[in-house]
Every structure is written in structure tokens, then in C-alpha cells.
PDB file of C-alpha atoms in Angstrom:
ATOM      1  CA  GLN A   1      81.406  60.334 163.609  1.00 91.00           C
ATOM      2  CA  LEU A   2      78.256  58.336 164.446  1.00 95.00           C
ATOM      3  CA  HIS A   3      77.583  56.165 167.459  1.00 96.00           C
ATOM      4  CA  ALA A   4      75.420  53.044 167.454  1.00 96.00           C
ATOM      5  CA  GLY A   5      71.724  53.978 167.532  1.00 96.00           C
ATOM      6  CA  GLU A   6      72.215  57.527 166.255  1.00 96.00           C
ATOM      7  CA  PHE A   7      70.330  59.116 163.367  1.00 96.00           C
ATOM      8  CA  ALA A   8      71.841  61.676 161.009  1.00 95.00           C
ATOM      9  CA  LEU A   9      71.192  63.494 157.758  1.00 94.00           C
ATOM     10  CA  ILE A  10      74.379  63.088 155.736  1.00 94.00           C
ATOM     11  CA  PRO A  11      74.954  65.959 153.244  1.00 93.00           C
ATOM     12  CA  LEU A  12      75.644  64.615 149.768  1.00 93.00           C
ATOM     13  CA  GLY A  13      77.083  67.789 148.259  1.00 91.00           C
ATOM     14  CA  VAL A  14      74.500  67.717 145.466  1.00 90.00           C
ATOM     15  CA  SER A  15      71.732  70.133 144.566  1.00 91.00           C
ATOM     16  CA  MET A  16      69.979  70.258 141.229  1.00 91.00           C
ATOM     17  CA  GLN A  17      66.753  71.150 139.478  1.00 91.00           C
ATOM     18  CA  LEU A  18      65.276  68.035 137.918  1.00 94.00           C
ATOM     19  CA  PRO A  19      63.364  68.286 134.622  1.00 93.00           C
ATOM     20  CA  GLU A  20      59.614  68.737 134.855  1.00 93.00           C
ATOM     21  CA  GLY A  21      57.917  65.368 135.238  1.00 94.00           C
ATOM     22  CA  TYR A  22      60.954  63.663 136.777  1.00 96.00           C
ATOM     23  CA  GLU A  23      62.044  62.733 140.297  1.00 96.00           C
ATOM     24  CA  ALA A  24      65.193  61.295 141.869  1.00 95.00           C
ATOM     25  CA  ARG A  25      65.346  58.266 144.132  1.00 94.00           C
ATOM     26  CA  THR A  26      68.242  57.607 146.481  1.00 94.00           C
ATOM     27  CA  ALA A  27      69.341  54.216 147.749  1.00 93.00           C
ATOM     28  CA  PRO A  28      72.394  52.863 149.605  1.00 94.00           C
ATOM     29  CA  ARG A  29      75.150  51.197 147.608  1.00 94.00           C
ATOM     30  CA  SER A  30      75.455  47.424 147.985  1.00 93.00           C
ATOM     31  CA  SER A  31      78.603  47.849 150.152  1.00 95.00           C
ATOM     32  CA  THR A  32      77.284  50.644 152.406  1.00 95.00           C
ATOM     33  CA  PHE A  33      76.055  48.520 155.307  1.00 96.00           C
ATOM     34  CA  LYS A  34      79.054  46.197 155.242  1.00 95.00           C
ATOM     35  CA  ARG A  35      81.598  49.053 155.295  1.00 96.00           C
ATOM     36  CA  TRP A  36      79.902  51.588 157.584  1.00 97.00           C
ATOM     37  CA  GLY A  37      77.057  49.760 159.334  1.00 96.00           C
ATOM     38  CA  ILE A  38      74.474  52.382 158.367  1.00 96.00           C
ATOM     39  CA  LEU A  39      70.951  51.938 157.025  1.00 95.00           C
ATOM     40  CA  GLN A  40      68.903  54.427 155.021  1.00 95.00           C
ATOM     41  CA  ALA A  41      66.382  55.362 157.682  1.00 93.00           C
ATOM     42  CA  ASN A  42      63.281  55.727 155.495  1.00 83.00           C
ATOM     43  CA  SER A  43      64.144  52.822 153.147  1.00 81.00           C
ATOM     44  CA  VAL A  44      63.775  54.934 150.017  1.00 83.00           C
ATOM     45  CA  GLY A  45      64.340  58.621 149.353  1.00 89.00           C
ATOM     46  CA  VAL A  46      62.250  60.477 146.779  1.00 93.00           C
ATOM     47  CA  ILE A  47      63.305  63.970 145.648  1.00 93.00           C
ATOM     48  CA  ASP A  48      60.877  65.850 143.436  1.00 92.00           C
ATOM     49  CA  ASN A  49      61.757  68.633 141.028  1.00 91.00           C
ATOM     50  CA  SER A  50      60.483  71.360 143.397  1.00 92.00           C
ATOM     51  CA  TYR A  51      63.345  70.640 145.801  1.00 92.00           C
ATOM     52  CA  CYS A  52      65.797  72.891 144.010  1.00 89.00           C
ATOM     53  CA  GLY A  53      66.263  76.027 146.146  1.00 87.00           C
ATOM     54  CA  THR A  54      69.563  77.597 147.185  1.00 82.00           C
ATOM     55  CA  ASN A  55      69.705  75.592 150.422  1.00 88.00           C
ATOM     56  CA  ASP A  56      68.069  72.424 149.121  1.00 93.00           C
ATOM     57  CA  GLU A  57      71.099  70.158 149.307  1.00 94.00           C
ATOM     58  CA  TRP A  58      70.361  66.467 148.970  1.00 94.00           C
ATOM     59  CA  LYS A  59      70.905  64.495 152.161  1.00 93.00           C
ATOM     60  CA  LEU A  60      70.812  60.816 153.057  1.00 94.00           C
ATOM     61  CA  PRO A  61      68.930  59.969 156.285  1.00 95.00           C
ATOM     62  CA  VAL A  62      70.835  57.167 157.994  1.00 96.00           C
ATOM     63  CA  TYR A  63      70.658  55.075 161.167  1.00 96.00           C
ATOM     64  CA  ALA A  64      73.915  53.745 162.604  1.00 96.00           C
ATOM     65  CA  THR A  65      73.876  50.154 163.797  1.00 96.00           C
ATOM     66  CA  ARG A  66      77.383  50.470 165.253  1.00 96.00           C
ATOM     67  CA  ASP A  67      79.974  53.154 165.930  1.00 97.00           C
ATOM     68  CA  THR A  68      81.258  54.332 162.580  1.00 96.00           C
ATOM     69  CA  THR A  69      83.093  57.138 160.845  1.00 96.00           C
ATOM     70  CA  LEU A  70      82.216  58.668 157.494  1.00 95.00           C
ATOM     71  CA  GLU A  71      84.775  60.665 155.552  1.00 94.00           C
ATOM     72  CA  LYS A  72      84.164  63.318 152.918  1.00 93.00           C
ATOM     73  CA  GLY A  73      84.010  61.615 149.548  1.00 93.00           C
ATOM     74  CA  ASP A  74      82.852  58.231 150.864  1.00 95.00           C
ATOM     75  CA  ARG A  75      80.495  56.687 148.340  1.00 95.00           C
ATOM     76  CA  ILE A  76      77.592  55.741 150.580  1.00 95.00           C
ATOM     77  CA  CYS A  77      74.650  55.970 148.188  1.00 94.00           C
ATOM     78  CA  GLN A  78      73.460  56.180 144.608  1.00 94.00           C
ATOM     79  CA  PHE A  79      70.511  57.747 142.848  1.00 94.00           C
ATOM     80  CA  ARG A  80      68.350  57.296 139.796  1.00 94.00           C
ATOM     81  CA  ILE A  81      66.454  59.976 137.882  1.00 95.00           C
ATOM     82  CA  MET A  82      63.073  58.605 136.862  1.00 95.00           C
ATOM     83  CA  LYS A  83      59.835  59.749 135.308  1.00 95.00           C
ATOM     84  CA  ASN A  84      57.076  60.536 137.760  1.00 94.00           C
ATOM     85  CA  GLN A  85      54.281  58.019 138.146  1.00 90.00           C
ATOM     86  CA  PRO A  86      51.593  58.802 135.549  1.00 89.00           C
ATOM     87  CA  PRO A  87      48.412  60.392 136.918  1.00 85.00           C
ATOM     88  CA  LEU A  88      45.927  57.806 138.146  1.00 85.00           C
ATOM     89  CA  VAL A  89      42.211  57.899 137.427  1.00 83.00           C
ATOM     90  CA  PHE A  90      39.990  56.145 139.962  1.00 89.00           C
ATOM     91  CA  THR A  91      36.582  54.767 139.028  1.00 93.00           C
ATOM     92  CA  ARG A  92      33.954  54.224 141.701  1.00 95.00           C
ATOM     93  CA  VAL A  93      32.589  50.692 141.892  1.00 96.00           C
ATOM     94  CA  GLU A  94      29.727  49.402 144.051  1.00 96.00           C
ATOM     95  CA  HIS A  95      29.015  45.723 144.773  1.00 97.00           C
ATOM     96  CA  LEU A  96      25.373  44.661 145.011  1.00 97.00           C
ATOM     97  CA  THR A  97      23.714  41.391 146.014  1.00 97.00           C
ATOM     98  CA  GLY A  98      20.215  39.953 146.040  1.00 97.00           C
ATOM     99  CA  ALA A  99      18.501  36.573 146.360  1.00 97.00           C
ATOM    100  CA  LEU A 100      15.262  34.858 145.412  1.00 97.00           C
ATOM    101  CA  PRO A 101      13.833  31.325 145.340  1.00 97.00           C
ATOM    102  CA  MET A 102      13.759  29.521 142.021  1.00 97.00           C
ATOM    103  CA  SER A 103       9.960  29.477 142.076  1.00 97.00           C
ATOM    104  CA  GLU A 104       9.899  33.295 141.976  1.00 97.00           C
ATOM    105  CA  MET A 105      12.676  33.377 139.394  1.00 97.00           C
ATOM    106  CA  LEU A 106      10.711  31.134 137.039  1.00 97.00           C
ATOM    107  CA  GLU A 107       7.417  32.907 137.645  1.00 97.00           C
ATOM    108  CA  LYS A 108       8.626  36.496 137.193  1.00 97.00           C
ATOM    109  CA  TYR A 109      12.022  36.645 135.535  1.00 97.00           C
ATOM    110  CA  VAL A 110      12.504  33.779 133.073  1.00 96.00           C
ATOM    111  CA  ASP A 111      11.060  33.857 129.579  1.00 95.00           C
ATOM    112  CA  VAL A 112      13.295  31.687 127.444  1.00 93.00           C
ATOM    113  CA  GLU A 113      11.469  32.185 124.153  1.00 91.00           C
ATOM    114  CA  LYS A 114      11.387  35.977 124.488  1.00 92.00           C
ATOM    115  CA  PHE A 115      14.975  36.563 125.563  1.00 89.00           C
ATOM    116  CA  LEU A 116      16.532  33.988 123.284  1.00 86.00           C
ATOM    117  CA  GLY A 117      14.748  35.849 120.533  1.00 87.00           C
ATOM    118  CA  TYR A 118      16.724  38.921 121.546  1.00 85.00           C
ATOM    119  CA  CYS A 119      19.898  36.822 121.514  1.00 85.00           C
ATOM    120  CA  ALA A 120      19.111  35.682 117.996  1.00 83.00           C
ATOM    121  CA  ALA A 121      19.097  39.316 116.853  1.00 85.00           C
ATOM    122  CA  CYS A 122      22.582  39.894 118.289  1.00 84.00           C
ATOM    123  CA  PRO A 123      25.402  39.891 115.682  1.00 83.00           C
ATOM    124  CA  ARG A 124      27.423  37.601 117.973  1.00 81.00           C
ATOM    125  CA  CYS A 125      24.738  34.941 118.123  1.00 85.00           C
ATOM    126  CA  GLY A 126      26.243  31.541 117.362  1.00 89.00           C
ATOM    127  CA  GLN A 127      29.828  32.860 117.445  1.00 91.00           C
ATOM    128  CA  THR A 128      30.720  31.756 120.974  1.00 93.00           C
ATOM    129  CA  TRP A 129      29.911  28.556 122.856  1.00 95.00           C
ATOM    130  CA  SER A 130      28.503  30.620 125.704  1.00 93.00           C
ATOM    131  CA  CYS A 131      25.828  32.101 123.424  1.00 90.00           C
ATOM    132  CA  PRO A 132      22.783  30.445 121.814  1.00 92.00           C
ATOM    133  CA  PRO A 133      21.846  28.385 119.956  1.00 92.00           C
ATOM    134  CA  TYR A 134      22.644  25.465 122.271  1.00 92.00           C
ATOM    135  CA  ASP A 135      22.455  21.697 121.991  1.00 92.00           C
ATOM    136  CA  PHE A 136      20.354  21.689 125.189  1.00 94.00           C
ATOM    137  CA  ASP A 137      17.134  23.317 126.318  1.00 94.00           C
ATOM    138  CA  PRO A 138      17.921  26.422 128.454  1.00 95.00           C
ATOM    139  CA  ALA A 139      14.508  26.111 130.106  1.00 95.00           C
ATOM    140  CA  ALA A 140      15.583  22.757 131.557  1.00 96.00           C
ATOM    141  CA  VAL A 141      18.515  24.297 133.452  1.00 96.00           C
ATOM    142  CA  TRP A 142      16.553  26.396 135.938  1.00 97.00           C
ATOM    143  CA  PRO A 143      14.423  23.655 137.609  1.00 96.00           C
ATOM    144  CA  GLN A 144      17.590  21.771 138.575  1.00 96.00           C
ATOM    145  CA  TYR A 145      18.240  24.412 141.240  1.00 97.00           C
ATOM    146  CA  ALA A 146      16.314  25.742 144.223  1.00 97.00           C
ATOM    147  CA  ALA A 147      17.585  29.305 144.652  1.00 97.00           C
ATOM    148  CA  VAL A 148      19.290  32.194 142.893  1.00 98.00           C
ATOM    149  CA  THR A 149      21.837  34.524 144.460  1.00 97.00           C
ATOM    150  CA  LEU A 150      22.420  37.636 142.389  1.00 98.00           C
ATOM    151  CA  TYR A 151      25.708  39.521 142.317  1.00 98.00           C
ATOM    152  CA  ALA A 152      26.331  42.792 140.528  1.00 98.00           C
ATOM    153  CA  VAL A 153      29.045  45.362 139.985  1.00 97.00           C
ATOM    154  CA  GLN A 154      27.949  48.940 139.437  1.00 97.00           C
ATOM    155  CA  VAL A 155      30.626  50.973 137.613  1.00 97.00           C
ATOM    156  CA  PHE A 156      30.461  54.780 137.599  1.00 97.00           C
ATOM    157  CA  PRO A 157      32.468  56.507 134.822  1.00 95.00           C
ATOM    158  CA  GLU A 158      32.709  59.846 136.653  1.00 93.00           C
ATOM    159  CA  SER A 159      36.036  61.305 135.506  1.00 93.00           C
ATOM    160  CA  GLU A 160      36.428  62.841 132.070  1.00 93.00           C
ATOM    161  CA  GLU A 161      38.926  60.118 131.143  1.00 92.00           C
ATOM    162  CA  ALA A 162      36.521  57.377 132.205  1.00 94.00           C
ATOM    163  CA  LYS A 163      33.616  58.984 130.375  1.00 95.00           C
ATOM    164  CA  ALA A 164      35.652  59.248 127.168  1.00 94.00           C
ATOM    165  CA  ALA A 165      36.780  55.609 127.408  1.00 94.00           C
ATOM    166  CA  ALA A 166      33.259  54.392 128.174  1.00 95.00           C
ATOM    167  CA  LEU A 167      31.829  56.348 125.271  1.00 95.00           C
ATOM    168  CA  ALA A 168      34.472  55.213 122.792  1.00 95.00           C
ATOM    169  CA  ASP A 169      34.244  51.477 123.579  1.00 95.00           C
ATOM    170  CA  PRO A 170      31.979  50.449 126.463  1.00 94.00           C
ATOM    171  CA  GLU A 171      32.946  46.777 126.278  1.00 93.00           C
ATOM    172  CA  MET A 172      36.673  47.457 126.525  1.00 95.00           C
ATOM    173  CA  PHE A 173      36.108  50.031 129.268  1.00 96.00           C
ATOM    174  CA  LEU A 174      34.257  47.398 131.310  1.00 96.00           C
ATOM    175  CA  ARG A 175      36.633  44.524 130.492  1.00 96.00           C
ATOM    176  CA  PRO A 176      38.874  44.789 133.621  1.00 96.00           C
ATOM    177  CA  TYR A 177      35.818  45.059 135.882  1.00 97.00           C
ATOM    178  CA  ARG A 178      34.236  42.113 134.105  1.00 97.00           C
ATOM    179  CA  ARG A 179      37.327  39.921 134.579  1.00 96.00           C
ATOM    180  CA  ALA A 180      37.480  40.767 138.283  1.00 96.00           C
ATOM    181  CA  PHE A 181      33.744  40.072 138.565  1.00 97.00           C
ATOM    182  CA  ASP A 182      34.138  36.702 136.828  1.00 96.00           C
ATOM    183  CA  ALA A 183      36.788  35.772 139.399  1.00 96.00           C
ATOM    184  CA  LEU A 184      34.410  36.729 142.220  1.00 96.00           C
ATOM    185  CA  LEU A 185      31.605  34.611 140.761  1.00 97.00           C
ATOM    186  CA  GLU A 186      33.984  31.697 140.273  1.00 96.00           C
ATOM    187  CA  GLU A 187      34.960  31.912 143.947  1.00 96.00           C
ATOM    188  CA  ARG A 188      31.306  31.977 145.025  1.00 96.00           C
ATOM    189  CA  GLU A 189      30.583  28.950 142.854  1.00 97.00           C
ATOM    190  CA  ARG A 190      33.415  26.993 144.472  1.00 95.00           C
ATOM    191  CA  GLU A 191      32.051  27.755 147.915  1.00 95.00           C
ATOM    192  CA  THR A 192      28.843  25.752 147.338  1.00 93.00           C
ATOM    193  CA  CYS A 193      28.955  22.176 146.069  1.00 92.00           C
ATOM    194  CA  GLY A 194      26.714  21.547 143.072  1.00 94.00           C
ATOM    195  CA  SER A 195      26.144  25.228 142.302  1.00 96.00           C
ATOM    196  CA  LEU A 196      26.299  26.891 138.883  1.00 97.00           C
ATOM    197  CA  ARG A 197      27.488  30.406 138.212  1.00 97.00           C
ATOM    198  CA  LEU A 198      26.090  32.534 135.423  1.00 97.00           C
ATOM    199  CA  ASP A 199      28.410  35.263 134.160  1.00 96.00           C
ATOM    200  CA  ALA A 200      27.673  38.862 133.191  1.00 96.00           C
ATOM    201  CA  GLY A 201      27.904  38.309 129.451  1.00 92.00           C
ATOM    202  CA  ARG A 202      29.721  36.096 126.993  1.00 91.00           C
ATOM    203  CA  CYS A 203      32.634  33.885 127.983  1.00 93.00           C
ATOM    204  CA  LEU A 204      36.002  35.679 128.067  1.00 94.00           C
ATOM    205  CA  VAL A 205      38.296  32.685 128.546  1.00 94.00           C
ATOM    206  CA  CYS A 206      39.516  32.765 124.929  1.00 93.00           C
ATOM    207  CA  GLU A 207      40.101  35.899 122.870  1.00 90.00           C
ATOM    208  CA  ARG A 208      38.674  34.075 119.846  1.00 93.00           C
ATOM    209  CA  CYS A 209      36.136  31.382 120.551  1.00 94.00           C
ATOM    210  CA  ALA A 210      36.712  28.022 118.867  1.00 96.00           C
ATOM    211  CA  ARG A 211      33.072  28.050 117.745  1.00 95.00           C
ATOM    212  CA  ARG A 212      33.928  30.655 115.132  1.00 93.00           C
ATOM    213  CA  ASP A 213      36.239  28.084 113.569  1.00 94.00           C
ATOM    214  CA  GLU A 214      33.642  25.305 113.891  1.00 93.00           C
ATOM    215  CA  GLU A 215      35.689  23.613 116.600  1.00 95.00           C
ATOM    216  CA  PRO A 216      34.625  22.351 120.050  1.00 95.00           C
ATOM    217  CA  CYS A 217      35.189  24.466 123.151  1.00 96.00           C
ATOM    218  CA  ARG A 218      38.849  24.390 124.209  1.00 95.00           C
ATOM    219  CA  PHE A 219      38.044  24.719 127.917  1.00 96.00           C
ATOM    220  CA  PRO A 220      34.616  23.185 128.538  1.00 95.00           C
ATOM    221  CA  GLU A 221      35.318  22.976 132.287  1.00 94.00           C
ATOM    222  CA  LYS A 222      35.563  26.788 132.364  1.00 94.00           C
ATOM    223  CA  LEU A 223      32.629  27.532 130.070  1.00 95.00           C
ATOM    224  CA  ARG A 224      29.714  29.284 131.760  1.00 95.00           C
ATOM    225  CA  TYR A 225      26.609  30.905 130.347  1.00 95.00           C
ATOM    226  CA  SER A 226      25.005  34.244 131.149  1.00 94.00           C
ATOM    227  CA  LEU A 227      21.651  34.987 132.756  1.00 96.00           C
ATOM    228  CA  GLU A 228      20.209  36.417 129.565  1.00 94.00           C
ATOM    229  CA  SER A 229      21.493  33.578 127.388  1.00 93.00           C
ATOM    230  CA  LEU A 230      19.372  31.173 129.459  1.00 95.00           C
ATOM    231  CA  GLY A 231      16.307  33.377 129.119  1.00 95.00           C
ATOM    232  CA  ALA A 232      16.455  35.582 132.236  1.00 96.00           C
ATOM    233  CA  ASN A 233      15.223  39.166 132.316  1.00 96.00           C
ATOM    234  CA  VAL A 234      18.376  40.900 133.592  1.00 96.00           C
ATOM    235  CA  GLY A 235      16.848  44.371 133.401  1.00 96.00           C
ATOM    236  CA  ALA A 236      13.963  43.431 135.686  1.00 97.00           C
ATOM    237  CA  LEU A 237      16.256  41.587 138.099  1.00 97.00           C
ATOM    238  CA  ALA A 238      18.621  44.571 138.313  1.00 97.00           C
ATOM    239  CA  ALA A 239      15.752  46.941 139.043  1.00 97.00           C
ATOM    240  CA  ASP A 240      13.665  44.760 141.378  1.00 97.00           C
ATOM    241  CA  LYS A 241      16.301  42.801 143.295  1.00 97.00           C
ATOM    242  CA  LEU A 242      19.393  44.988 143.148  1.00 97.00           C
ATOM    243  CA  GLY A 243      17.928  48.496 143.095  1.00 96.00           C
ATOM    244  CA  ALA A 244      20.025  49.425 140.060  1.00 96.00           C
ATOM    245  CA  PRO A 245      17.910  49.753 136.906  1.00 97.00           C
ATOM    246  CA  LEU A 246      19.894  49.356 133.706  1.00 96.00           C
ATOM    247  CA  GLN A 247      20.822  52.656 132.076  1.00 95.00           C
ATOM    248  CA  TRP A 248      21.661  53.500 128.504  1.00 93.00           C
ATOM    249  CA  GLY A 249      23.922  56.246 127.249  1.00 92.00           C
ATOM    250  CA  THR A 250      23.571  58.479 124.221  1.00 93.00           C
ATOM    251  CA  LYS A 251      25.894  59.041 121.296  1.00 91.00           C
ATOM    252  CA  ASP A 252      27.365  61.969 123.226  1.00 93.00           C
ATOM    253  CA  ALA A 253      27.553  60.632 126.778  1.00 94.00           C
ATOM    254  CA  PRO A 254      27.787  57.292 128.591  1.00 95.00           C
ATOM    255  CA  PRO A 255      25.199  56.341 131.218  1.00 96.00           C
ATOM    256  CA  GLU A 256      25.628  57.467 134.818  1.00 96.00           C
ATOM    257  CA  TYR A 257      26.630  53.889 135.621  1.00 97.00           C
ATOM    258  CA  PHE A 258      26.976  50.443 134.076  1.00 97.00           C
ATOM    259  CA  VAL A 259      25.730  47.303 135.818  1.00 97.00           C
ATOM    260  CA  LEU A 260      27.273  43.856 135.373  1.00 98.00           C
ATOM    261  CA  VAL A 261      24.876  41.215 136.695  1.00 98.00           C
ATOM    262  CA  GLY A 262      25.739  37.583 137.364  1.00 98.00           C
ATOM    263  CA  ALA A 263      24.325  34.850 139.557  1.00 98.00           C
ATOM    264  CA  VAL A 264      25.024  31.597 141.356  1.00 98.00           C
ATOM    265  CA  LEU A 265      22.308  28.931 141.225  1.00 97.00           C
ATOM    266  CA  THR A 266      22.216  26.595 144.224  1.00 97.00           C
ATOM    267  CA  LYS A 267      20.369  23.395 144.981  1.00 92.00           C
ATOM    268  CA  GLY A 268      19.619  24.342 148.589  1.00 76.00           C
ATOM    269  CA  GLU A 269      17.147  27.036 149.603  1.00 65.00           C
TER     270      GLU A 269
END
């Protein structure tokens, strides 16, 4: 017998040892509230496999919304046996920002001939529309703007799982951070009329760029270039303006951290 407003732990007459790596979850049946006016007090019940002692009988915590009577054998709840959530690995990420006028950018950090020469040596050169060679002069882009705001994401592969993933395929390890970073840069670009964002690497809109098939860009409105592809010295910018010099790993270990560097060029100081 329960009165309105009372709380009770209803014995379910069940006790069991669940397999290793599994848990049980209890929930009311669809008719429970209608028939008895009770609610499961903690919304969801989770029973792990360690709850299996002699006196560890499963119980349903309920709150009565009206006077009600429960009889032995009433079917008030149900349960599911499920695999435990897989272990989670967290990776530390730091966000960095910096700013400089375009005059300083051009004087100290832009050398189109030098850095496009590095691009030319890359095996991906000419395979994506975000990479050189272009049908425009990259050097002509910079003077159209007055200031540069730098944004960076510093990713630390500290766990053994993260280190192994970063060592095996650095680009794929960084891909989710890069996509989130692209979204951040896109938001910053929208905030300032007439601005231009520069991403932290090649365009990721399409899995296979249309340029490889000698076709025009499928989404020219989404296409953005990178700092280095327009001739900027990303390594110097990361060290001088963000305090995060680029690091390089070895064949046996990834670097202490990776840095993804992007920017938003604005027409106002």
C-alpha cells in the first residue's frame, strides 16, 4: 500500500550475476503509470555485474502520485541486459588565438614564392582545388585585407591509444579535430562581413576532390584555402604569435602535440 507522495523500493524478486562487461537497465512498463500511478523515482535504473551478493535483490525505486496498491506478481517494470559502455579515451585540446596587422603579416610572414615551392613538392599538389597551382595570384589576396586573426587548436595525444593512433595515421587522428576547427573558423568568418577564413590544411568538403577528375569544384561557395597555400609561414606564426612552435614526431613516437592553425582575414583593423 502506497499513499500519494510516498517513496518506496519495491522488491522485484530477482537477483542474478550478470556476465562480465554487461549491465542491466530497469524501466517502467508502458501501462505502469496508468494502472498504479507510480513513477520510477530516478528515471532509469542501472545494475552492474558486481551487484550479485546474497542480499542484492533488485528493487524498483518508485514515487506514488496517488494512493495505490501493488500486489505480488504485478508486472510494474521491465529490464534489458546490455553491454557496458566502451572505455572512453579523452584527448586534451587547447584553443589559441593571436592577431597582427596585415602590414606585419606581409613583412614577416608571407613569402609566396618560397612556400608555394614547398607546396609544389607535395604529392597532393594540383589534386585539390584548395591547393596550388591556382588561376589567380596568391600574393594579390593579402593586400585586400587589413588584419589577420589567428586561431589554433593544440591537440595532445597523451594516452597510449591516442599515441598509437597518431603514430599510425596522423591525418586521420586529427580529422575530427580538424572538422570541428573548420566549423569554428566558418562561424568566425560569418561574424564579420567581407572577411575570409583560411583553413588548417586542404579542403575537406568532398572526400574526393573534383579536380582529380579534371572537373570544376562542386561547392565553390564552400571552398577555402589554407595559410600555407597562399604563401604564409605557418611555423613562424605558430611560434611567434601563438606560443606553440610546430613539433615533429619520429618513426617511433608522435610529437608532444599537434597544432592546427587557421586564420580569418578582415578588412577593418
